[in-house]
PDB file of C-alpha atoms in Angstrom:
ATOM      1  CA  MET A 795      32.359  -6.451  21.287  1.00  0.00           C
ATOM      2  CA  THR A 796      31.144  -5.523  17.669  1.00  0.00           C
ATOM      3  CA  LEU A 797      31.732  -7.291  14.129  1.00  0.00           C
ATOM      4  CA  ASN A 798      33.818  -4.718  12.663  1.00  0.00           C
ATOM      5  CA  GLN A 799      36.378  -5.159  15.813  1.00  0.00           C
ATOM      6  CA  LEU A 800      36.378  -8.857  14.751  1.00  0.00           C
ATOM      7  CA  LYS A 801      36.960  -7.926  10.950  1.00  0.00           C
ATOM      8  CA  TYR A 802      40.114  -5.533  11.867  1.00  0.00           C
ATOM      9  CA  ALA A 803      41.500  -8.034  13.963  1.00  0.00           C
ATOM     10  CA  LEU A 804      41.240 -10.626  11.286  1.00  0.00           C
ATOM     11  CA  MET A 805      42.380  -8.374   8.586  1.00  0.00           C
ATOM     12  CA  LEU A 806      45.472  -7.798  11.178  1.00  0.00           C
ATOM     13  CA  GLN A 807      46.372 -11.268  11.425  1.00  0.00           C
ATOM     14  CA  ARG A 808      45.928 -11.389   7.307  1.00  0.00           C
ATOM     15  CA  VAL A 809      48.495  -8.786   6.401  1.00  0.00           C
ATOM     16  CA  GLY A 810      50.683  -8.836   9.630  1.00  0.00           C
ATOM     17  CA  ASN A 811      51.319  -5.308   9.612  1.00  0.00           C
ATOM     18  CA  TYR A 812      48.874  -1.978  11.441  1.00  0.00           C
ATOM     19  CA  LYS A 813      50.133   0.456   8.816  1.00  0.00           C
ATOM     20  CA  LEU A 814      48.796  -2.376   5.750  1.00  0.00           C
ATOM     21  CA  ALA A 815      45.832  -3.335   7.509  1.00  0.00           C
ATOM     22  CA  ALA A 816      44.958   0.267   8.159  1.00  0.00           C
ATOM     23  CA  LYS A 817      44.880   1.014   4.414  1.00  0.00           C
ATOM     24  CA  LYS A 818      42.995  -2.131   3.490  1.00  0.00           C
ATOM     25  CA  LEU A 819      40.408  -1.347   5.776  1.00  0.00           C
ATOM     26  CA  GLY A 820      40.287   2.394   4.911  1.00  0.00           C
ATOM     27  CA  ILE A 821      40.944   4.026   8.780  1.00  0.00           C
ATOM     28  CA  SER A 822      43.656   5.347  10.279  1.00  0.00           C
ATOM     29  CA  GLN A 823      46.667   3.207  11.639  1.00  0.00           C
ATOM     30  CA  PRO A 824      45.634   4.888  15.250  1.00  0.00           C
ATOM     31  CA  ALA A 825      41.869   4.147  15.185  1.00  0.00           C
ATOM     32  CA  LEU A 826      43.102   0.452  14.214  1.00  0.00           C
ATOM     33  CA  SER A 827      45.220   0.227  17.059  1.00  0.00           C
ATOM     34  CA  ILE A 828      42.626   1.332  19.498  1.00  0.00           C
ATOM     35  CA  GLN A 829      40.122  -0.497  18.184  1.00  0.00           C
ATOM     36  CA  ILE A 830      42.331  -3.975  18.671  1.00  0.00           C
ATOM     37  CA  GLN A 831      43.195  -2.825  22.101  1.00  0.00           C
ATOM     38  CA  GLN A 832      39.647  -2.464  23.349  1.00  0.00           C
ATOM     39  CA  LEU A 833      38.559  -5.618  21.869  1.00  0.00           C
ATOM     40  CA  GLU A 834      41.580  -7.432  23.748  1.00  0.00           C
ATOM     41  CA  GLU A 835      40.503  -5.311  26.999  1.00  0.00           C
ATOM     42  CA  GLN A 836      36.952  -6.661  26.316  1.00  0.00           C
ATOM     43  CA  ILE A 837      37.616 -10.101  26.114  1.00  0.00           C
ATOM     44  CA  GLY A 838      40.634 -10.460  28.710  1.00  0.00           C
ATOM     45  CA  VAL A 839      42.996 -11.717  25.854  1.00  0.00           C
ATOM     46  CA  LYS A 840      46.098 -10.715  24.380  1.00  0.00           C
ATOM     47  CA  LEU A 841      45.472 -11.359  20.485  1.00  0.00           C
ATOM     48  CA  PHE A 842      48.553 -10.436  18.726  1.00  0.00           C
ATOM     49  CA  ASP A 843      52.641 -10.813  19.424  1.00  0.00           C
ATOM     50  CA  ARG A 844      53.726  -7.191  18.593  1.00  0.00           C
ATOM     51  CA  SER A 845      56.966  -8.269  19.185  1.00  0.00           C
ATOM     52  CA  THR A 846      56.694 -10.229  16.105  1.00  0.00           C
ATOM     53  CA  ASN A 847      57.927  -9.105  12.304  1.00  0.00           C
ATOM     54  CA  PRO A 848      55.171  -9.848  10.609  1.00  0.00           C
ATOM     55  CA  ILE A 849      52.694  -9.347  13.724  1.00  0.00           C
ATOM     56  CA  SER A 850      51.572 -12.580  14.513  1.00  0.00           C
ATOM     57  CA  PRO A 851      48.499 -13.961  16.946  1.00  0.00           C
ATOM     58  CA  THR A 852      49.212 -15.591  19.966  1.00  0.00           C
ATOM     59  CA  LEU A 853      48.105 -18.751  20.622  1.00  0.00           C
ATOM     60  CA  ASP A 854      45.176 -18.052  22.359  1.00  0.00           C
ATOM     61  CA  GLY A 855      44.508 -15.367  20.023  1.00  0.00           C
ATOM     62  CA  ALA A 856      44.466 -18.013  17.209  1.00  0.00           C
ATOM     63  CA  GLU A 857      41.952 -19.755  18.540  1.00  0.00           C
ATOM     64  CA  PHE A 858      39.681 -16.740  18.926  1.00  0.00           C
ATOM     65  CA  LEU A 859      40.476 -15.424  15.634  1.00  0.00           C
ATOM     66  CA  LYS A 860      39.302 -18.799  14.303  1.00  0.00           C
ATOM     67  CA  LYS A 861      36.046 -18.476  15.920  1.00  0.00           C
ATOM     68  CA  SER A 862      35.697 -15.086  14.933  1.00  0.00           C
ATOM     69  CA  GLU A 863      36.167 -15.572  11.257  1.00  0.00           C
ATOM     70  CA  GLU A 864      33.149 -18.299  11.401  1.00  0.00           C
ATOM     71  CA  ILE A 865      31.217 -15.448  12.782  1.00  0.00           C
ATOM     72  CA  ILE A 866      31.554 -13.095  10.140  1.00  0.00           C
ATOM     73  CA  VAL A 867      31.181 -15.588   7.748  1.00  0.00           C
ATOM     74  CA  GLN A 868      27.231 -16.594   9.280  1.00  0.00           C
ATOM     75  CA  SER A 869      27.014 -12.642   9.771  1.00  0.00           C
ATOM     76  CA  GLN A 870      27.522 -12.191   5.777  1.00  0.00           C
ATOM     77  CA  ASN A 871      25.455 -15.566   5.147  1.00  0.00           C
ATOM     78  CA  LEU A 872      22.895 -13.880   7.689  1.00  0.00           C
ATOM     79  CA  LEU A 873      23.152 -10.394   5.587  1.00  0.00           C
ATOM     80  CA  ASN A 874      22.675 -12.690   1.891  1.00  0.00           C
ATOM     81  CA  PHE A 875      19.674 -14.474   3.516  1.00  0.00           C
ATOM     82  CA  SER A 876      17.986 -11.096   4.856  1.00  0.00           C
ATOM     83  CA  GLY A 877      18.657  -9.567   1.278  1.00  0.00           C
ATOM     84  CA  GLU A 878      16.769 -12.635  -0.552  1.00  0.00           C
ATOM     85  CA  LEU A 879      13.606 -12.384   1.513  1.00  0.00           C
ATOM     86  CA  LYS A 880      13.416  -8.688   0.247  1.00  0.00           C
ATOM     87  CA  LYS A 881      13.700 -10.227  -3.103  1.00  0.00           C
ATOM     88  CA  ASP A 882      11.412 -12.801  -2.942  1.00  0.00           C
ATOM     89  CA  PHE A 883       8.410 -11.342  -0.959  1.00  0.00           C
ATOM     90  CA  ASN A 884       7.810 -14.804  -0.066  1.00  0.00           C
ATOM     91  CA  GLY A 885       4.797 -13.640   2.437  1.00  0.00           C
ATOM     92  CA  THR A 886       1.363 -13.011   3.064  1.00  0.00           C
ATOM     93  CA  LEU A 887      -0.696  -9.743   2.830  1.00  0.00           C
ATOM     94  CA  LYS A 888      -4.343  -9.332   4.290  1.00  0.00           C
ATOM     95  CA  VAL A 889      -5.763  -6.804   2.493  1.00  0.00           C
ATOM     96  CA  GLY A 890      -9.104  -5.370   3.084  1.00  0.00           C
ATOM     97  CA  ILE A 891     -10.407  -3.256   0.367  1.00  0.00           C
ATOM     98  CA  ILE A 892     -14.412  -2.044  -0.233  1.00  0.00           C
ATOM     99  CA  PRO A 893     -16.781  -3.572  -2.457  1.00  0.00           C
ATOM    100  CA  THR A 894     -17.398  -0.596  -4.507  1.00  0.00           C
ATOM    101  CA  LEU A 895     -13.506  -0.468  -5.278  1.00  0.00           C
ATOM    102  CA  ALA A 896     -12.542  -4.464  -5.359  1.00  0.00           C
ATOM    103  CA  PRO A 897     -13.638  -5.528  -8.505  1.00  0.00           C
ATOM    104  CA  PHE A 898     -12.170  -2.637 -10.514  1.00  0.00           C
ATOM    105  CA  LEU A 899      -8.680  -1.958  -8.849  1.00  0.00           C
ATOM    106  CA  ILE A 900      -7.807  -5.564  -8.243  1.00  0.00           C
ATOM    107  CA  PRO A 901      -7.387  -6.542 -12.126  1.00  0.00           C
ATOM    108  CA  LEU A 902      -5.656  -3.698 -12.814  1.00  0.00           C
ATOM    109  CA  PHE A 903      -2.585  -4.580 -10.657  1.00  0.00           C
ATOM    110  CA  ILE A 904      -2.635  -8.414  -9.687  1.00  0.00           C
ATOM    111  CA  GLY A 905      -1.590  -9.882 -12.836  1.00  0.00           C
ATOM    112  CA  PRO A 906       2.168  -7.639 -12.966  1.00  0.00           C
ATOM    113  CA  LEU A 907       2.825  -8.061  -9.195  1.00  0.00           C
ATOM    114  CA  GLN A 908       2.391 -11.896  -8.822  1.00  0.00           C
ATOM    115  CA  GLU A 909       4.392 -12.204 -12.392  1.00  0.00           C
ATOM    116  CA  ASP A 910       7.407 -10.329 -10.883  1.00  0.00           C
ATOM    117  CA  TYR A 911       6.633 -11.822  -7.436  1.00  0.00           C
ATOM    118  CA  PRO A 912       5.110 -15.284  -7.318  1.00  0.00           C
ATOM    119  CA  HIS A 913       5.930 -16.030  -3.478  1.00  0.00           C
ATOM    120  CA  PHE A 914       3.795 -12.715  -2.845  1.00  0.00           C
ATOM    121  CA  LYS A 915       0.400 -13.621  -1.218  1.00  0.00           C
ATOM    122  CA  LEU A 916      -1.949 -11.569  -1.383  1.00  0.00           C
ATOM    123  CA  ASP A 917      -5.524 -12.279   0.649  1.00  0.00           C
ATOM    124  CA  PHE A 918      -8.433  -9.705  -0.196  1.00  0.00           C
ATOM    125  CA  TYR A 919     -11.329  -9.383   2.013  1.00  0.00           C
ATOM    126  CA  GLU A 920     -14.210  -7.365   0.378  1.00  0.00           C
ATOM    127  CA  LEU A 921     -15.540  -5.106   3.165  1.00  0.00           C
ATOM    128  CA  ILE A 922     -17.493  -2.152   4.584  1.00  0.00           C
ATOM    129  CA  THR A 923     -15.224   0.691   5.395  1.00  0.00           C
ATOM    130  CA  GLU A 924     -15.855   0.368   9.253  1.00  0.00           C
ATOM    131  CA  GLU A 925     -15.387  -3.344   9.042  1.00  0.00           C
ATOM    132  CA  ILE A 926     -11.914  -2.836   7.140  1.00  0.00           C
ATOM    133  CA  VAL A 927     -10.801   0.239  10.163  1.00  0.00           C
ATOM    134  CA  LYS A 928     -11.536  -2.164  12.724  1.00  0.00           C
ATOM    135  CA  SER A 929     -10.042  -5.237  11.563  1.00  0.00           C
ATOM    136  CA  VAL A 930      -6.702  -2.914  10.544  1.00  0.00           C
ATOM    137  CA  LYS A 931      -6.768  -1.659  14.317  1.00  0.00           C
ATOM    138  CA  ARG A 932      -7.076  -5.387  15.661  1.00  0.00           C
ATOM    139  CA  GLY A 933      -4.448  -6.556  13.331  1.00  0.00           C
ATOM    140  CA  ASP A 934      -6.719  -9.104  11.731  1.00  0.00           C
ATOM    141  CA  LEU A 935      -5.604  -6.867   8.764  1.00  0.00           C
ATOM    142  CA  ASP A 936      -2.210  -5.406   7.853  1.00  0.00           C
ATOM    143  CA  VAL A 937      -3.584  -2.949   5.584  1.00  0.00           C
ATOM    144  CA  GLY A 938      -7.266  -1.356   4.162  1.00  0.00           C
ATOM    145  CA  LEU A 939      -7.743  -0.143   0.623  1.00  0.00           C
ATOM    146  CA  LEU A 940     -11.022   3.039   0.669  1.00  0.00           C
ATOM    147  CA  SER A 941     -11.913   6.099   0.575  1.00  0.00           C
ATOM    148  CA  THR A 942      -9.900   8.476   2.615  1.00  0.00           C
ATOM    149  CA  PRO A 943      -8.938  10.391   5.006  1.00  0.00           C
ATOM    150  CA  VAL A 944     -10.675   8.367   7.910  1.00  0.00           C
ATOM    151  CA  LYS A 945     -10.638  10.160  11.153  1.00  0.00           C
ATOM    152  CA  SER A 946     -10.256   7.057  13.706  1.00  0.00           C
ATOM    153  CA  SER A 947      -7.507   7.342  16.559  1.00  0.00           C
ATOM    154  CA  GLY A 948      -4.941   4.345  15.731  1.00  0.00           C
ATOM    155  CA  ILE A 949      -5.271   5.197  12.427  1.00  0.00           C
ATOM    156  CA  GLU A 950      -2.994   6.450   9.468  1.00  0.00           C
ATOM    157  CA  CYS A 951      -4.050   7.198   5.941  1.00  0.00           C
ATOM    158  CA  MET A 952      -1.802   7.305   2.877  1.00  0.00           C
ATOM    159  CA  ALA A 953      -3.460   8.739  -0.362  1.00  0.00           C
ATOM    160  CA  LEU A 954      -3.061   6.929  -3.130  1.00  0.00           C
ATOM    161  CA  PHE A 955      -5.172   8.141  -6.177  1.00  0.00           C
ATOM    162  CA  TYR A 956      -8.531  10.513  -7.211  1.00  0.00           C
ATOM    163  CA  GLU A 957     -11.726   8.663  -8.665  1.00  0.00           C
ATOM    164  CA  LYS A 958     -13.606  11.244 -10.519  1.00  0.00           C
ATOM    165  CA  PHE A 959     -17.528  10.920 -10.635  1.00  0.00           C
ATOM    166  CA  TYR A 960     -19.738  10.052 -13.427  1.00  0.00           C
ATOM    167  CA  LEU A 961     -23.809  10.252 -14.004  1.00  0.00           C
ATOM    168  CA  TYR A 962     -24.727   6.785 -15.547  1.00  0.00           C
ATOM    169  CA  CYS A 963     -28.083   6.798 -17.077  1.00  0.00           C
ATOM    170  CA  SER A 964     -30.448   4.883 -18.625  1.00  0.00           C
ATOM    171  CA  LYS A 965     -31.459   4.612 -22.464  1.00  0.00           C
ATOM    172  CA  ASP A 966     -34.819   6.588 -22.131  1.00  0.00           C
ATOM    173  CA  ASN A 967     -32.206   9.461 -20.408  1.00  0.00           C
ATOM    174  CA  ALA A 968     -29.278   8.738 -22.772  1.00  0.00           C
ATOM    175  CA  ASN A 969     -29.849  12.304 -25.084  1.00  0.00           C
ATOM    176  CA  HIS A 970     -30.617  14.470 -22.061  1.00  0.00           C
ATOM    177  CA  LYS A 971     -28.123  16.802 -20.185  1.00  0.00           C
ATOM    178  CA  PHE A 972     -27.925  16.640 -16.733  1.00  0.00           C
ATOM    179  CA  ASN A 973     -27.481  19.508 -13.611  1.00  0.00           C
ATOM    180  CA  LEU A 974     -27.235  17.241 -10.475  1.00  0.00           C
ATOM    181  CA  ARG A 975     -29.612  20.040  -9.056  1.00  0.00           C
ATOM    182  CA  ASP A 976     -32.191  19.073 -11.507  1.00  0.00           C
ATOM    183  CA  VAL A 977     -31.959  15.451 -10.826  1.00  0.00           C
ATOM    184  CA  ASP A 978     -34.960  13.722  -9.564  1.00  0.00           C
ATOM    185  CA  HIS A 979     -34.259  11.646  -6.273  1.00  0.00           C
ATOM    186  CA  LYS A 980     -36.805   9.286  -7.356  1.00  0.00           C
ATOM    187  CA  GLU A 981     -35.145   8.135 -10.044  1.00  0.00           C
ATOM    188  CA  LEU A 982     -31.361   8.152  -8.075  1.00  0.00           C
ATOM    189  CA  TRP A 983     -30.234   4.683  -7.219  1.00  0.00           C
ATOM    190  CA  LEU A 984     -27.473   4.115  -4.663  1.00  0.00           C
ATOM    191  CA  LEU A 985     -25.804   1.569  -2.626  1.00  0.00           C
ATOM    192  CA  ASP A 986     -27.550   0.461   0.410  1.00  0.00           C
ATOM    193  CA  GLU A 987     -26.791   2.453   3.746  1.00  0.00           C
ATOM    194  CA  GLY A 988     -23.662   2.212   5.834  1.00  0.00           C
ATOM    195  CA  ASN A 989     -21.632   2.470   2.257  1.00  0.00           C
ATOM    196  CA  CYS A 990     -19.368   4.838   2.087  1.00  0.00           C
ATOM    197  CA  PHE A 991     -19.657   6.101  -1.331  1.00  0.00           C
ATOM    198  CA  ARG A 992     -23.369   6.409  -0.946  1.00  0.00           C
ATOM    199  CA  ASP A 993     -22.907   8.780   1.497  1.00  0.00           C
ATOM    200  CA  GLN A 994     -20.503  10.735  -0.479  1.00  0.00           C
ATOM    201  CA  VAL A 995     -23.059  10.868  -3.411  1.00  0.00           C
ATOM    202  CA  SER A 996     -25.794  11.895  -0.768  1.00  0.00           C
ATOM    203  CA  ASN A 997     -23.428  14.384   0.330  1.00  0.00           C
ATOM    204  CA  PHE A 998     -22.737  16.182  -3.304  1.00  0.00           C
ATOM    205  CA  CYS A 999     -26.071  15.265  -4.539  1.00  0.00           C
ATOM    206  CA  ASP A1000     -27.558  17.463  -1.487  1.00  0.00           C
ATOM    207  CA  ILE A1001     -29.593  14.603  -0.584  1.00  0.00           C
ATOM    208  CA  LYS A1002     -30.770  14.831   2.930  1.00  0.00           C
ATOM    209  CA  GLU A1003     -32.744  12.169   3.267  1.00  0.00           C
ATOM    210  CA  ILE A1004     -33.592   9.344   0.698  1.00  0.00           C
ATOM    211  CA  ARG A1005     -37.325   7.914   0.807  1.00  0.00           C
ATOM    212  CA  SER A1006     -38.139   5.054  -1.359  1.00  0.00           C
ATOM    213  CA  HIS A1007     -41.067   5.774  -3.744  1.00  0.00           C
ATOM    214  CA  LYS A1008     -40.355   2.920  -5.984  1.00  0.00           C
ATOM    215  CA  ASN A1009     -42.240  -0.789  -5.692  1.00  0.00           C
ATOM    216  CA  PHE A1010     -38.795  -2.333  -6.561  1.00  0.00           C
ATOM    217  CA  ILE A1011     -36.479  -2.206  -3.950  1.00  0.00           C
ATOM    218  CA  TYR A1012     -32.797  -3.748  -4.037  1.00  0.00           C
ATOM    219  CA  ARG A1013     -30.241  -2.647  -1.787  1.00  0.00           C
ATOM    220  CA  THR A1014     -26.591  -3.420  -2.909  1.00  0.00           C
ATOM    221  CA  ASN A1015     -22.688  -2.544  -2.052  1.00  0.00           C
ATOM    222  CA  SER A1016     -22.157  -3.895  -5.748  1.00  0.00           C
ATOM    223  CA  ILE A1017     -21.349  -0.792  -8.536  1.00  0.00           C
ATOM    224  CA  ASP A1018     -21.745  -3.501 -11.059  1.00  0.00           C
ATOM    225  CA  ALA A1019     -25.530  -4.671  -9.465  1.00  0.00           C
ATOM    226  CA  LEU A1020     -26.409  -0.358  -9.542  1.00  0.00           C
ATOM    227  CA  ILE A1021     -25.189  -0.717 -13.593  1.00  0.00           C
ATOM    228  CA  LYS A1022     -27.367  -3.391 -14.249  1.00  0.00           C
ATOM    229  CA  ILE A1023     -30.182  -2.037 -12.155  1.00  0.00           C
ATOM    230  CA  VAL A1024     -30.071   1.285 -14.604  1.00  0.00           C
ATOM    231  CA  ASP A1025     -29.450  -0.744 -17.730  1.00  0.00           C
ATOM    232  CA  ASN A1026     -32.689  -2.916 -16.977  1.00  0.00           C
ATOM    233  CA  LYS A1027     -35.077  -0.420 -14.692  1.00  0.00           C
ATOM    234  CA  GLY A1028     -34.251   2.860 -15.970  1.00  0.00           C
ATOM    235  CA  GLY A1029     -32.695   5.823 -13.560  1.00  0.00           C
ATOM    236  CA  ILE A1030     -29.621   7.230 -13.105  1.00  0.00           C
ATOM    237  CA  THR A1031     -26.675   6.291 -10.392  1.00  0.00           C
ATOM    238  CA  ILE A1032     -23.471   7.536  -9.917  1.00  0.00           C
ATOM    239  CA  LEU A1033     -20.136   5.508 -10.841  1.00  0.00           C
ATOM    240  CA  PRO A1034     -16.920   5.835  -9.282  1.00  0.00           C
ATOM    241  CA  GLU A1035     -14.211   6.233 -12.674  1.00  0.00           C
ATOM    242  CA  LEU A1036     -12.739   2.718 -12.208  1.00  0.00           C
ATOM    243  CA  SER A1037     -16.195   1.179 -12.809  1.00  0.00           C
ATOM    244  CA  THR A1038     -16.029   3.048 -16.139  1.00  0.00           C
ATOM    245  CA  LEU A1039     -13.000   1.032 -17.593  1.00  0.00           C
ATOM    246  CA  THR A1040     -15.513  -2.032 -17.642  1.00  0.00           C
ATOM    247  CA  LEU A1041     -18.373  -0.448 -19.769  1.00  0.00           C
ATOM    248  CA  ASN A1042     -19.444  -1.716 -23.379  1.00  0.00           C
ATOM    249  CA  GLU A1043     -19.492   0.983 -26.221  1.00  0.00           C
ATOM    250  CA  GLU A1044     -23.201   1.272 -25.950  1.00  0.00           C
ATOM    251  CA  GLN A1045     -22.919   1.775 -22.176  1.00  0.00           C
ATOM    252  CA  GLU A1046     -19.921   4.686 -22.576  1.00  0.00           C
ATOM    253  CA  GLU A1047     -22.292   6.645 -24.337  1.00  0.00           C
ATOM    254  CA  ARG A1048     -25.098   7.111 -21.490  1.00  0.00           C
ATOM    255  CA  LEU A1049     -22.169   8.224 -19.135  1.00  0.00           C
ATOM    256  CA  LYS A1050     -22.613  12.170 -18.073  1.00  0.00           C
ATOM    257  CA  GLU A1051     -20.370  14.134 -16.692  1.00  0.00           C
ATOM    258  CA  ILE A1052     -21.277  16.008 -14.039  1.00  0.00           C
ATOM    259  CA  ASP A1053     -21.905  19.267 -14.132  1.00  0.00           C
ATOM    260  CA  GLU A1054     -19.848  22.240 -12.230  1.00  0.00           C
ATOM    261  CA  ARG A1055     -15.752  21.152 -10.830  1.00  0.00           C
ATOM    262  CA  ASN A1056     -15.138  17.784 -11.507  1.00  0.00           C
ATOM    263  CA  LYS A1057     -16.094  15.653  -8.399  1.00  0.00           C
ATOM    264  CA  ALA A1058     -13.603  12.898  -6.899  1.00  0.00           C
ATOM    265  CA  ARG A1059     -12.989  10.969  -4.426  1.00  0.00           C
ATOM    266  CA  GLU A1060      -9.775  10.342  -2.896  1.00  0.00           C
ATOM    267  CA  ILE A1061      -8.559   6.567  -2.632  1.00  0.00           C
ATOM    268  CA  GLY A1062      -5.303   5.540  -0.496  1.00  0.00           C
ATOM    269  CA  MET A1063      -4.545   2.634   2.428  1.00  0.00           C
ATOM    270  CA  VAL A1064      -4.966   2.807   6.187  1.00  0.00           C
ATOM    271  CA  VAL A1065      -2.502   1.042   8.241  1.00  0.00           C
ATOM    272  CA  ILE A1066      -1.864   1.532  12.366  1.00  0.00           C
ATOM    273  CA  PRO A1067       1.138   3.298  13.087  1.00  0.00           C
ATOM    274  CA  ASN A1068       4.930   1.547  13.178  1.00  0.00           C
ATOM    275  CA  TYR A1069       2.964  -0.833  11.138  1.00  0.00           C
ATOM    276  CA  ASP A1070       4.691  -4.155  10.026  1.00  0.00           C
ATOM    277  CA  LYS A1071       5.145  -5.617   6.768  1.00  0.00           C
ATOM    278  CA  LYS A1072       5.934  -2.001   5.496  1.00  0.00           C
ATOM    279  CA  ARG A1073       8.046  -3.691   2.363  1.00  0.00           C
ATOM    280  CA  PHE A1074       5.396  -5.848   1.430  1.00  0.00           C
ATOM    281  CA  ILE A1075       2.966  -2.721   2.004  1.00  0.00           C
ATOM    282  CA  ASN A1076       5.021  -1.115   0.153  1.00  0.00           C
ATOM    283  CA  LYS A1077       5.121  -2.819  -2.845  1.00  0.00           C
ATOM    284  CA  LEU A1078       1.551  -3.056  -3.366  1.00  0.00           C
ATOM    285  CA  LYS A1079       1.597   0.811  -2.946  1.00  0.00           C
ATOM    286  CA  GLU A1080       3.865   0.919  -5.651  1.00  0.00           C
ATOM    287  CA  TYR A1081       1.892  -1.436  -8.111  1.00  0.00           C
ATOM    288  CA  ILE A1082      -0.914  -0.208  -8.011  1.00  0.00           C
ATOM    289  CA  LEU A1083       0.348   3.378  -8.458  1.00  0.00           C
ATOM    290  CA  LYS A1084       2.191   1.720 -11.562  1.00  0.00           C
ATOM    291  CA  ASN A1085      -0.999   0.293 -12.987  1.00  0.00           C
ATOM    292  CA  ILE A1086      -3.640   2.834 -12.411  1.00  0.00           C
ATOM    293  CA  PRO A1087      -4.081   5.820 -15.086  1.00  0.00           C
ATOM    294  CA  GLY A1088      -1.505   8.663 -14.787  1.00  0.00           C
ATOM    295  CA  HIS A1089      -4.125  10.886 -14.708  1.00  0.00           C
ATOM    296  CA  MET A1090      -5.955   9.889 -11.341  1.00  0.00           C
ATOM    297  CA  LEU A1091      -2.737  10.567  -9.285  1.00  0.00           C
ATOM    298  CA  LYS A1092      -3.179  13.974  -9.019  1.00  0.00           C
ATOM    299  CA  TRP A1093      -5.986  15.764  -7.098  1.00  0.00           C
ATOM    300  CA  GLU A1094      -5.538  19.529  -8.334  1.00  0.00           C
ATOM    301  CA  ASP A1095      -8.448  18.969 -10.794  1.00  0.00           C
ATOM    302  CA  TYR A1096     -10.598  17.514  -9.039  1.00  0.00           C
ATOM    303  CA  GLU A1097     -13.565  18.713  -5.696  1.00  0.00           C
ATOM    304  CA  VAL A1098     -12.658  16.049  -3.490  1.00  0.00           C
ATOM    305  CA  ILE A1099     -15.404  14.672  -1.313  1.00  0.00           C
ATOM    306  CA  ASP A1100     -14.790  13.865   2.250  1.00  0.00           C
ATOM    307  CA  PRO A1101     -16.235  10.510   2.993  1.00  0.00           C
ATOM    308  CA  GLN A1102     -16.896  11.813   6.779  1.00  0.00           C
ATOM    309  CA  ILE A1103     -15.652   8.911   8.157  1.00  0.00           C
ATOM    310  CA  ASN A1104     -14.899   9.097  12.103  1.00  0.00           C
ATOM    311  CA  ILE A1105     -15.113   6.203  13.529  1.00  0.00           C
TER     312      ILE A1105
END
């Protein structure tokens, strides 16, 4: 028994004529006859007295069709309800996001998204890459935002945008020209070990091993902290593009293009195959892409640095 068969029987009851009912339903008269006959065989009840003109339901048929109408109404209500769910986005999405991205990306899209979908709750967890991947696999997180690609069994990656790298130097070095090959590693401030951004910077700066020659050591996963250290202690660091959008005018003057081809990192989403909450994740993706600077959506102008994440 199908909902369509119930709808066909109700239409036949309404108009009392096979030819007219078939026309209103947009099907052929033989097809309608076959469907009504199959329905009667399935339920073991003769629904219509075909000897009358117009065709009318039998006593048992009338009772069956009355209940059928209730079911059709309920099915339409259920369909309408599912449509409202899609509009309201009334639910929670648990999102893991790396520290070098969180404070710069989230403010770009969270306002517009919450204004358009006030019942859409986003629960952010600021974690390093390895913790995000493990939490997504366990189901503790619905999706991760990090530097991709990620090589890990049971994980799928979706690229979103590309973030260019810049050199950021102290006031003393503001007028100098830099070549990566000439950067004194003693002057280079990096994030703490275990952070994929540090690994990417180490790779394209060709730093095989970093030994601290400073009396002042600060282990951090915060890009903002690196900026403040360079401002106050001197030296050089590497910044991803989104972090540069929050710099003041004086700090912007200390941004330097990296020599050779522009280097960038790919930012993407990680999910498990056949992931749940697909429409929530797609909506998050939509608002990220809609609010990110347009030039960051293209990879062709960059040398994309593989984070070499294998978990």
